[in-house]
């Protein structure tokens, strides 16, 4: 019986498992396993790997053996024995994170000091290489354009060629920050299926098929005409994470405005329902007005610390305005449409602070609420807002 082929999947995000590259690498590894490969996963952030100190002891005094005694003692034989090495890593300063760089530097004992010419370029001979290895890179970046990966890909191509490692391909995904978040995982289900398929194809045919690569690109690449929207959304996202002092904010309601009731019918019932599932623990001390401009109608929700009331009409000073058709917004509310993707496609627009939109599921969450009855809350809320 022939031995199973061995794959080493190297995860290089310092974020450990809460990382985009981890999620992608996991699905790719699943594809390798499905194709029958023996897969070993290495989380670099959990390894003890000292910096190379450049002493060349591994070349001259103790050929093949480094001065450091750490986890590289176990990892180097695994590299020598692998049929396929996959790096699943984030892009850091156009290159690899420090923990990955240390791991690469510490592979120096795998080559000899002598200079030889290979394919017309000077390189070092490989020491005791057991087999030829295929090499694949999965990487993610914050910026949306593919060109940001150029220097990193070039580095890996230059590194692998003399080491008898064949660079067989890569999956490079820009604008990937959302992919690291636990609560965004559903958004990427289709992409993850294609990534798993790519792993399966690499294990069986040694390459990702054109068709799968195309599907991955379609699902993940931010088209050039959408980059301005991406930048706008990203900036609003970062802004929403900045420290906020709600204590200074005073929220006003217009004197004659009456809160919507659940019995009012139509959209009024919908927004009155939203106010009832307001979770004051989601963002403690929150003071904000979320306005909806849906078709020709306007509604707003006033959140003032632990109370939330819904009104029809516009507010004079809304924190955030969601501009949409009622139909689109209802589809997003019922998860028929994905909120983030719809925003990117321009199906609706946001004005003002993104914080409310990003935290919408937490702020309006039935299950998070205390067991106080809705009626109690309405009466209580009204009293506080009238203060
Ligand atoms: C120190 C540091 C440097 C970064 N440098 C770049 C960069 O040069 N280009 C880029 O597009 N993104 C850069 N990023 C963003 C990361 O690539 C991005 O957050 C990625 O989604 C993280 O992936 P992960 O979740 O797998 O760790 C950098 C992030 C950090 C923390």
CSV table of C-alpha atoms and ligand atoms in Angstrom, one decimal:
chain,number,residue,atom,x,y,z
A,1,UNK,CA,0.0,0.0,0.0
A,2,UNK,CA,1.4,3.4,-1.0
A,3,UNK,CA,2.1,5.9,1.9
A,4,UNK,CA,-0.3,8.8,2.2
A,5,UNK,CA,1.1,12.1,0.9
A,6,UNK,CA,1.9,14.6,3.7
A,7,UNK,CA,0.8,18.2,3.8
A,8,UNK,CA,2.0,20.7,6.3
A,9,UNK,CA,-0.4,23.7,6.7
A,10,UNK,CA,1.4,26.6,8.4
A,11,UNK,CA,-0.9,29.2,10.0
A,12,UNK,CA,0.9,32.5,10.4
A,13,UNK,CA,-1.5,35.0,11.9
A,14,UNK,CA,-0.6,36.4,15.3
A,15,UNK,CA,-4.4,36.5,15.9
A,16,UNK,CA,-4.4,32.7,16.2
A,17,UNK,CA,-7.8,31.3,15.3
A,18,UNK,CA,-9.7,34.6,15.2
A,19,UNK,CA,-8.2,35.4,11.9
A,20,UNK,CA,-9.1,35.5,8.2
A,21,UNK,CA,-6.2,33.4,7.1
A,22,UNK,CA,-7.0,30.8,9.7
A,23,UNK,CA,-10.6,30.4,8.4
A,24,UNK,CA,-9.3,30.1,4.8
A,25,UNK,CA,-6.5,27.8,5.7
A,26,UNK,CA,-8.9,25.5,7.6
A,27,UNK,CA,-11.2,25.1,4.6
A,28,UNK,CA,-8.3,24.5,2.3
A,29,UNK,CA,-7.0,21.9,4.7
A,30,UNK,CA,-10.4,20.2,4.8
A,31,UNK,CA,-10.2,19.9,1.0
A,32,UNK,CA,-6.7,18.3,1.3
A,33,UNK,CA,-8.0,15.8,3.9
A,34,UNK,CA,-11.0,15.0,1.7
A,35,UNK,CA,-8.6,14.1,-1.1
A,36,UNK,CA,-6.9,11.7,1.3
A,37,UNK,CA,-3.8,13.7,2.3
A,38,UNK,CA,-2.3,13.3,5.7
A,39,UNK,CA,-2.5,16.9,6.9
A,40,UNK,CA,-0.6,18.4,9.9
A,41,UNK,CA,-1.5,21.9,11.0
A,42,UNK,CA,1.1,24.2,12.6
A,43,UNK,CA,0.0,27.3,14.4
A,44,UNK,CA,3.2,29.4,14.4
A,45,UNK,CA,1.9,31.7,17.2
A,46,UNK,CA,1.9,28.7,19.5
A,47,UNK,CA,5.5,27.7,18.7
A,48,UNK,CA,8.6,28.7,20.5
A,49,UNK,CA,10.8,29.9,17.7
A,50,UNK,CA,13.8,32.2,18.5
A,51,UNK,CA,15.1,34.7,16.1
A,52,UNK,CA,18.0,33.6,13.9
A,53,UNK,CA,21.1,35.3,15.3
A,54,UNK,CA,23.1,35.1,12.1
A,55,UNK,CA,26.0,33.1,13.6
A,56,UNK,CA,26.2,30.5,10.8
A,57,UNK,CA,26.9,27.8,13.4
A,58,UNK,CA,24.3,25.7,11.5
A,59,UNK,CA,26.5,25.9,8.4
A,60,UNK,CA,30.0,25.5,9.8
A,61,UNK,CA,30.5,24.4,13.5
A,62,UNK,CA,27.5,22.0,13.7
A,63,UNK,CA,26.4,21.6,10.0
A,64,UNK,CA,22.6,21.3,9.9
A,65,UNK,CA,22.1,22.1,13.5
A,66,UNK,CA,21.1,25.5,14.9
A,67,UNK,CA,22.4,26.9,18.2
A,68,UNK,CA,18.9,27.3,19.5
A,69,UNK,CA,17.0,24.5,21.2
A,70,UNK,CA,13.3,25.3,20.5
A,71,UNK,CA,10.3,24.0,18.5
A,72,UNK,CA,12.3,24.3,15.2
A,73,UNK,CA,14.0,21.0,16.3
A,74,UNK,CA,10.6,19.3,15.6
A,75,UNK,CA,9.5,21.5,12.7
A,76,UNK,CA,12.6,21.2,10.5
A,77,UNK,CA,12.2,17.4,9.9
A,78,UNK,CA,8.5,18.0,9.1
A,79,UNK,CA,9.5,20.5,6.4
A,80,UNK,CA,12.0,18.1,5.0
A,81,UNK,CA,9.3,15.3,4.9
A,82,UNK,CA,6.4,17.2,3.5
A,83,UNK,CA,5.0,16.6,0.0
A,84,UNK,CA,3.1,19.9,0.2
A,85,UNK,CA,3.6,23.0,2.3
A,86,UNK,CA,0.8,25.5,2.6
A,87,UNK,CA,1.2,28.9,4.2
A,88,UNK,CA,-2.0,30.5,5.4
A,89,UNK,CA,-0.9,34.0,6.5
A,90,UNK,CA,-1.9,37.7,6.6
A,91,UNK,CA,0.0,40.3,4.7
A,92,UNK,CA,2.0,42.5,7.0
A,93,UNK,CA,3.9,45.5,5.5
A,94,UNK,CA,3.8,44.0,2.0
A,95,UNK,CA,5.4,40.9,3.4
A,96,UNK,CA,4.9,38.3,6.2
A,97,UNK,CA,4.3,38.7,9.9
A,98,UNK,CA,7.4,38.6,12.1
A,99,UNK,CA,6.5,35.1,13.4
A,100,UNK,CA,6.5,33.8,9.8
A,101,UNK,CA,9.8,35.6,9.0
A,102,UNK,CA,11.4,34.0,12.1
A,103,UNK,CA,10.2,30.6,10.9
A,104,UNK,CA,11.6,31.2,7.4
A,105,UNK,CA,14.9,32.5,8.7
A,106,UNK,CA,15.3,29.5,11.0
A,107,UNK,CA,15.2,27.2,7.9
A,108,UNK,CA,18.8,28.1,7.2
A,109,UNK,CA,20.1,24.7,8.5
A,110,UNK,CA,18.2,23.1,5.5
A,111,UNK,CA,20.8,24.5,3.1
A,112,UNK,CA,24.6,24.4,2.9
A,113,UNK,CA,26.9,27.5,2.9
A,114,UNK,CA,28.4,26.8,-0.6
A,115,UNK,CA,27.3,28.9,-3.5
A,116,UNK,CA,26.2,27.1,-6.6
A,117,UNK,CA,24.4,28.2,-9.8
A,118,UNK,CA,20.9,26.9,-10.3
A,119,UNK,CA,18.9,27.9,-13.4
A,120,UNK,CA,21.5,30.6,-14.0
A,121,UNK,CA,21.1,32.2,-10.5
A,122,UNK,CA,23.4,31.9,-7.5
A,123,UNK,CA,21.9,29.8,-4.6
A,124,UNK,CA,22.8,27.4,-1.8
A,125,UNK,CA,22.7,23.6,-2.2
A,126,UNK,CA,20.0,21.9,-0.2
A,127,UNK,CA,21.1,19.7,2.7
A,128,UNK,CA,19.6,16.2,2.9
A,129,UNK,CA,16.4,17.1,1.1
A,130,UNK,CA,14.2,14.0,1.3
A,131,UNK,CA,11.7,14.8,-1.4
A,132,UNK,CA,10.5,17.5,-3.8
A,133,UNK,CA,7.8,19.6,-2.2
A,134,UNK,CA,4.9,21.6,-3.6
A,135,UNK,CA,4.4,25.0,-2.1
A,136,UNK,CA,1.1,26.9,-1.9
A,137,UNK,CA,0.3,30.3,-0.4
A,138,UNK,CA,-3.0,31.6,1.0
A,139,UNK,CA,-2.9,35.2,2.0
A,140,UNK,CA,-5.2,38.0,3.1
A,141,UNK,CA,-4.8,41.7,3.3
A,142,UNK,CA,-6.6,44.8,4.5
A,143,UNK,CA,-6.2,46.7,1.2
A,144,UNK,CA,-8.4,45.6,-1.6
A,145,UNK,CA,-6.0,45.6,-4.6
A,146,UNK,CA,-4.2,42.4,-5.6
A,147,UNK,CA,-0.9,44.3,-6.3
A,148,UNK,CA,-0.3,44.7,-2.5
A,149,UNK,CA,0.7,41.0,-2.5
A,150,UNK,CA,3.4,41.3,-5.2
A,151,UNK,CA,6.5,41.7,-3.0
A,152,UNK,CA,5.4,38.8,-0.7
A,153,UNK,CA,4.7,36.5,-3.6
A,154,UNK,CA,8.0,37.4,-5.2
A,155,UNK,CA,9.8,36.6,-1.9
A,156,UNK,CA,8.2,33.2,-1.7
A,157,UNK,CA,9.0,32.4,-5.3
A,158,UNK,CA,12.6,33.3,-4.8
A,159,UNK,CA,12.8,31.3,-1.6
A,160,UNK,CA,11.2,28.1,-2.9
A,161,UNK,CA,13.0,27.6,-6.2
A,162,UNK,CA,16.5,26.8,-4.8
A,163,UNK,CA,15.0,24.8,-2.0
A,164,UNK,CA,13.5,22.3,-4.4
A,165,UNK,CA,10.0,23.5,-3.5
A,166,UNK,CA,7.8,24.2,-6.4
A,167,UNK,CA,5.5,27.2,-6.1
A,168,UNK,CA,2.3,25.7,-7.4
A,169,UNK,CA,-0.1,28.6,-6.8
A,170,UNK,CA,-1.7,31.0,-4.4
A,171,UNK,CA,-5.0,32.4,-3.2
A,172,UNK,CA,-4.7,36.1,-2.4
A,173,UNK,CA,-7.7,37.9,-1.0
A,174,UNK,CA,-7.7,41.7,-0.4
A,175,UNK,CA,-10.2,43.6,1.7
A,176,UNK,CA,-10.4,40.6,4.0
A,177,UNK,CA,-10.7,42.1,7.4
A,178,UNK,CA,-14.3,41.2,7.9
A,179,UNK,CA,-13.4,37.5,7.3
A,180,UNK,CA,-11.6,37.4,10.7
A,181,UNK,CA,-14.8,38.2,12.6
A,182,UNK,CA,-16.7,35.3,14.2
A,183,UNK,CA,-20.1,36.9,13.5
A,184,UNK,CA,-19.3,37.4,9.8
A,185,UNK,CA,-18.6,33.8,9.0
A,186,UNK,CA,-22.0,33.0,7.4
A,187,UNK,CA,-21.2,35.7,4.8
A,188,UNK,CA,-18.3,33.7,3.4
A,189,UNK,CA,-19.9,30.2,3.2
A,190,UNK,CA,-19.8,30.1,-0.6
A,191,UNK,CA,-16.2,31.3,-0.7
A,192,UNK,CA,-15.2,28.7,1.9
A,193,UNK,CA,-16.7,26.0,-0.2
A,194,UNK,CA,-14.6,27.1,-3.2
A,195,UNK,CA,-11.5,27.2,-1.0
A,196,UNK,CA,-12.1,23.7,0.2
A,197,UNK,CA,-12.5,22.6,-3.5
A,198,UNK,CA,-9.2,24.4,-4.3
A,199,UNK,CA,-7.5,22.3,-1.5
A,200,UNK,CA,-9.1,19.1,-3.0
A,201,UNK,CA,-7.8,20.0,-6.4
A,202,UNK,CA,-4.3,20.8,-5.2
A,203,UNK,CA,-4.1,17.4,-3.5
A,204,UNK,CA,-5.4,15.5,-6.5
A,205,UNK,CA,-4.1,17.5,-9.5
A,206,UNK,CA,-1.3,19.6,-8.0
A,207,UNK,CA,-3.1,22.9,-9.0
A,208,UNK,CA,-6.3,24.8,-8.5
A,209,UNK,CA,-8.4,24.5,-11.6
A,210,UNK,CA,-9.2,27.7,-13.7
A,211,UNK,CA,-12.9,27.2,-12.9
A,212,UNK,CA,-12.4,27.1,-9.2
A,213,UNK,CA,-9.9,30.1,-9.3
A,214,UNK,CA,-12.5,32.0,-11.2
A,215,UNK,CA,-15.2,31.3,-8.6
A,216,UNK,CA,-12.9,32.3,-5.8
A,217,UNK,CA,-12.1,35.6,-7.6
A,218,UNK,CA,-15.8,36.3,-8.3
A,219,UNK,CA,-16.7,35.7,-4.6
A,220,UNK,CA,-13.8,37.5,-3.1
A,221,UNK,CA,-12.3,40.2,-5.4
A,222,UNK,CA,-13.4,43.8,-4.9
A,223,UNK,CA,-14.0,45.1,-8.4
A,224,UNK,CA,-12.2,48.3,-9.2
A,225,UNK,CA,-15.5,50.2,-9.6
A,226,UNK,CA,-16.4,49.3,-6.0
A,227,UNK,CA,-13.1,50.3,-4.4
A,228,UNK,CA,-14.3,53.8,-3.5
A,229,UNK,CA,-17.4,52.3,-1.8
A,230,UNK,CA,-15.1,49.8,0.0
A,231,UNK,CA,-12.9,52.7,1.2
A,232,UNK,CA,-15.9,54.6,2.5
A,233,UNK,CA,-17.3,51.6,4.4
A,234,UNK,CA,-13.9,50.7,5.8
A,235,UNK,CA,-13.4,54.2,7.1
A,236,UNK,CA,-16.8,54.3,8.7
A,237,UNK,CA,-16.1,51.0,10.3
A,238,UNK,CA,-12.8,52.2,11.8
A,239,UNK,CA,-14.5,55.4,12.9
A,240,UNK,CA,-17.2,53.4,14.7
A,241,UNK,CA,-14.5,51.7,16.7
A,242,UNK,CA,-13.0,54.9,18.0
A,243,UNK,CA,-13.7,55.7,21.7
A,244,UNK,CA,-17.0,57.5,22.2
A,245,UNK,CA,-18.2,59.5,25.2
A,246,UNK,CA,-22.0,59.2,25.3
A,247,UNK,CA,-22.3,61.1,28.6
A,248,UNK,CA,-22.1,64.5,26.8
A,249,UNK,CA,-24.7,63.7,24.2
A,250,UNK,CA,-28.2,65.0,24.7
A,251,UNK,CA,-30.9,63.4,22.6
A,252,UNK,CA,-34.0,65.5,21.8
A,253,UNK,CA,-37.4,64.4,20.7
A,254,UNK,CA,-39.8,66.8,19.1
A,255,UNK,CA,-42.5,68.0,21.5
A,256,UNK,CA,-45.5,66.6,19.7
A,257,UNK,CA,-44.0,63.3,18.5
A,258,UNK,CA,-45.8,60.2,19.8
A,259,UNK,CA,-44.0,56.9,20.0
A,260,UNK,CA,-45.2,54.2,17.5
A,261,UNK,CA,-47.3,51.4,18.9
A,262,UNK,CA,-47.1,47.7,18.0
A,263,UNK,CA,-50.8,47.9,17.1
A,264,UNK,CA,-50.3,50.8,14.6
A,265,UNK,CA,-49.9,48.4,11.6
A,266,UNK,CA,-47.5,48.3,8.7
A,267,UNK,CA,-43.9,49.7,9.1
A,268,UNK,CA,-45.0,51.4,12.3
A,269,UNK,CA,-45.5,48.0,13.9
A,270,UNK,CA,-42.1,46.9,12.6
A,271,UNK,CA,-40.3,49.8,14.1
A,272,UNK,CA,-42.3,49.6,17.4
A,273,UNK,CA,-41.2,46.0,17.5
A,274,UNK,CA,-37.6,47.0,17.0
A,275,UNK,CA,-37.8,49.4,19.9
A,276,UNK,CA,-39.1,46.5,22.1
A,277,UNK,CA,-36.2,44.3,21.5
A,278,UNK,CA,-33.6,47.0,22.2
A,279,UNK,CA,-30.8,45.6,24.3
A,280,UNK,CA,-29.3,48.4,26.5
A,281,UNK,CA,-26.4,46.1,27.4
A,282,UNK,CA,-25.1,45.9,23.8
A,283,UNK,CA,-23.4,49.3,24.0
A,284,UNK,CA,-23.7,50.6,27.6
A,285,UNK,CA,-24.7,54.2,27.8
A,286,UNK,CA,-25.6,54.4,24.1
A,287,UNK,CA,-27.3,57.7,23.1
A,288,UNK,CA,-28.2,57.7,19.4
A,289,UNK,CA,-30.9,58.2,16.9
A,290,UNK,CA,-31.2,55.7,14.1
A,291,UNK,CA,-33.3,57.0,11.2
A,292,UNK,CA,-34.7,55.0,8.3
A,293,UNK,CA,-35.5,56.7,5.0
A,294,UNK,CA,-37.5,54.0,3.3
A,295,UNK,CA,-39.1,54.9,0.0
A,296,UNK,CA,-41.0,58.1,0.8
A,297,UNK,CA,-41.4,57.4,4.5
A,298,UNK,CA,-39.2,58.1,7.4
A,299,UNK,CA,-39.0,56.6,10.9
A,300,UNK,CA,-36.5,56.9,13.7
A,301,UNK,CA,-35.5,55.1,16.8
A,302,UNK,CA,-34.3,57.1,19.8
A,303,UNK,CA,-31.9,55.2,22.1
A,304,UNK,CA,-31.1,57.0,25.3
A,305,UNK,CA,-29.1,54.8,27.7
A,306,UNK,CA,-31.4,52.0,28.7
A,307,UNK,CA,-34.5,53.1,26.7
A,308,UNK,CA,-35.5,53.0,23.1
A,309,UNK,CA,-38.6,54.4,21.4
A,310,UNK,CA,-39.7,54.5,17.8
A,311,UNK,CA,-41.3,57.4,16.0
A,312,UNK,CA,-42.5,58.2,12.5
A,313,UNK,CA,-41.0,61.1,10.5
A,314,UNK,CA,-37.5,62.5,10.4
A,315,UNK,CA,-35.4,63.5,13.4
A,316,UNK,CA,-33.6,66.9,13.4
A,317,UNK,CA,-30.2,65.4,14.3
A,318,UNK,CA,-30.0,61.7,13.5
A,319,UNK,CA,-26.8,59.8,14.4
A,320,UNK,CA,-27.2,57.4,11.5
A,321,UNK,CA,-29.5,57.3,8.5
A,322,UNK,CA,-30.2,54.2,6.6
A,323,UNK,CA,-31.5,55.0,3.1
A,324,UNK,CA,-33.2,52.0,1.4
A,325,UNK,CA,-36.3,50.8,-0.3
A,326,UNK,CA,-38.7,49.2,2.2
A,327,UNK,CA,-38.5,46.0,0.3
A,328,UNK,CA,-34.7,45.8,0.5
A,329,UNK,CA,-34.7,46.6,4.2
A,330,UNK,CA,-37.3,44.0,5.0
A,331,UNK,CA,-35.2,41.4,3.1
A,332,UNK,CA,-32.1,42.4,5.1
A,333,UNK,CA,-34.1,42.2,8.3
A,334,UNK,CA,-35.3,38.7,7.6
A,335,UNK,CA,-31.8,37.6,6.4
A,336,UNK,CA,-33.1,37.0,2.9
A,337,UNK,CA,-30.3,39.5,1.8
A,338,UNK,CA,-26.9,39.9,3.4
A,339,UNK,CA,-26.5,43.3,5.0
A,340,UNK,CA,-22.8,43.8,4.2
A,341,UNK,CA,-22.9,42.5,0.7
A,342,UNK,CA,-26.0,44.6,-0.1
A,343,UNK,CA,-24.2,47.7,1.2
A,344,UNK,CA,-21.2,47.0,-1.1
A,345,UNK,CA,-23.6,46.5,-4.1
A,346,UNK,CA,-25.2,49.9,-3.3
A,347,UNK,CA,-28.6,48.4,-2.6
A,348,UNK,CA,-28.8,50.8,0.3
A,349,UNK,CA,-26.8,53.7,1.7
A,350,UNK,CA,-25.6,54.8,5.2
A,351,UNK,CA,-25.1,58.4,6.3
A,352,UNK,CA,-23.4,59.2,9.6
A,353,UNK,CA,-22.0,56.8,12.2
A,354,UNK,CA,-21.7,53.1,11.1
A,355,UNK,CA,-21.5,51.9,14.7
A,356,UNK,CA,-25.2,51.4,14.9
A,357,UNK,CA,-25.3,49.4,11.7
A,358,UNK,CA,-22.4,47.2,12.6
A,359,UNK,CA,-23.8,46.5,16.0
A,360,UNK,CA,-27.4,46.2,14.9
A,361,UNK,CA,-27.8,42.5,15.7
A,362,UNK,CA,-26.5,43.1,19.2
A,363,UNK,CA,-28.5,46.3,19.8
A,364,UNK,CA,-31.8,44.8,18.7
A,365,UNK,CA,-31.7,41.3,20.0
A,366,UNK,CA,-34.7,39.5,21.5
A,367,UNK,CA,-32.7,36.9,23.3
A,368,UNK,CA,-30.3,39.3,25.0
A,369,UNK,CA,-33.1,41.2,26.7
A,370,UNK,CA,-34.0,41.0,30.3
A,371,UNK,CA,-37.4,39.5,31.1
A,372,UNK,CA,-39.0,42.9,31.9
A,373,UNK,CA,-42.3,43.0,30.0
A,374,UNK,CA,-42.6,45.2,26.8
A,375,UNK,CA,-45.3,47.3,28.3
A,376,UNK,CA,-43.2,48.1,31.4
A,377,UNK,CA,-40.4,49.2,29.1
A,378,UNK,CA,-42.6,51.4,27.0
A,379,UNK,CA,-44.0,53.3,30.0
A,380,UNK,CA,-40.6,53.5,31.7
A,381,UNK,CA,-39.0,54.7,28.5
A,382,UNK,CA,-41.6,57.4,27.9
A,383,UNK,CA,-41.0,58.7,31.4
A,384,UNK,CA,-37.3,58.9,31.0
A,385,UNK,CA,-37.4,60.6,27.6
A,386,UNK,CA,-39.8,63.2,29.0
A,387,UNK,CA,-37.4,64.1,31.8
B,1,LIG,C1,1.4,45.1,11.5
B,1,LIG,C2,0.4,45.0,10.4
B,1,LIG,C3,0.8,45.3,9.1
B,1,LIG,C4,-0.1,45.2,8.0
B,1,LIG,N1,0.3,45.5,6.8
B,1,LIG,C5,-0.6,45.4,5.7
B,1,LIG,C6,-0.2,45.7,4.4
B,1,LIG,O1,1.0,46.0,4.1
B,1,LIG,N2,-1.1,45.7,3.4
B,1,LIG,C7,-2.4,45.4,3.7
B,1,LIG,O2,-3.2,45.4,2.7
B,1,LIG,N3,-2.8,45.0,4.9
B,1,LIG,C8,-1.9,45.1,5.9
B,1,LIG,N4,-2.4,44.7,7.2
B,1,LIG,C9,-3.8,44.3,7.4
B,1,LIG,C10,-3.9,42.7,7.5
B,1,LIG,O3,-3.3,42.1,6.4
B,1,LIG,C11,-5.4,42.4,7.6
B,1,LIG,O4,-5.8,42.9,8.8
B,1,LIG,C12,-5.6,40.9,7.5
B,1,LIG,O5,-7.0,40.7,7.2
B,1,LIG,C13,-5.3,40.2,8.8
B,1,LIG,O6,-5.4,38.8,8.5
B,1,LIG,P1,-5.6,37.7,9.7
B,1,LIG,O7,-7.0,38.0,10.3
B,1,LIG,O8,-5.4,36.4,9.1
B,1,LIG,O9,-4.5,38.0,10.7
B,1,LIG,C14,-1.5,44.8,8.3
B,1,LIG,C15,-1.9,44.5,9.6
B,1,LIG,C16,-1.0,44.6,10.6
B,1,LIG,C17,-1.4,44.3,12.0
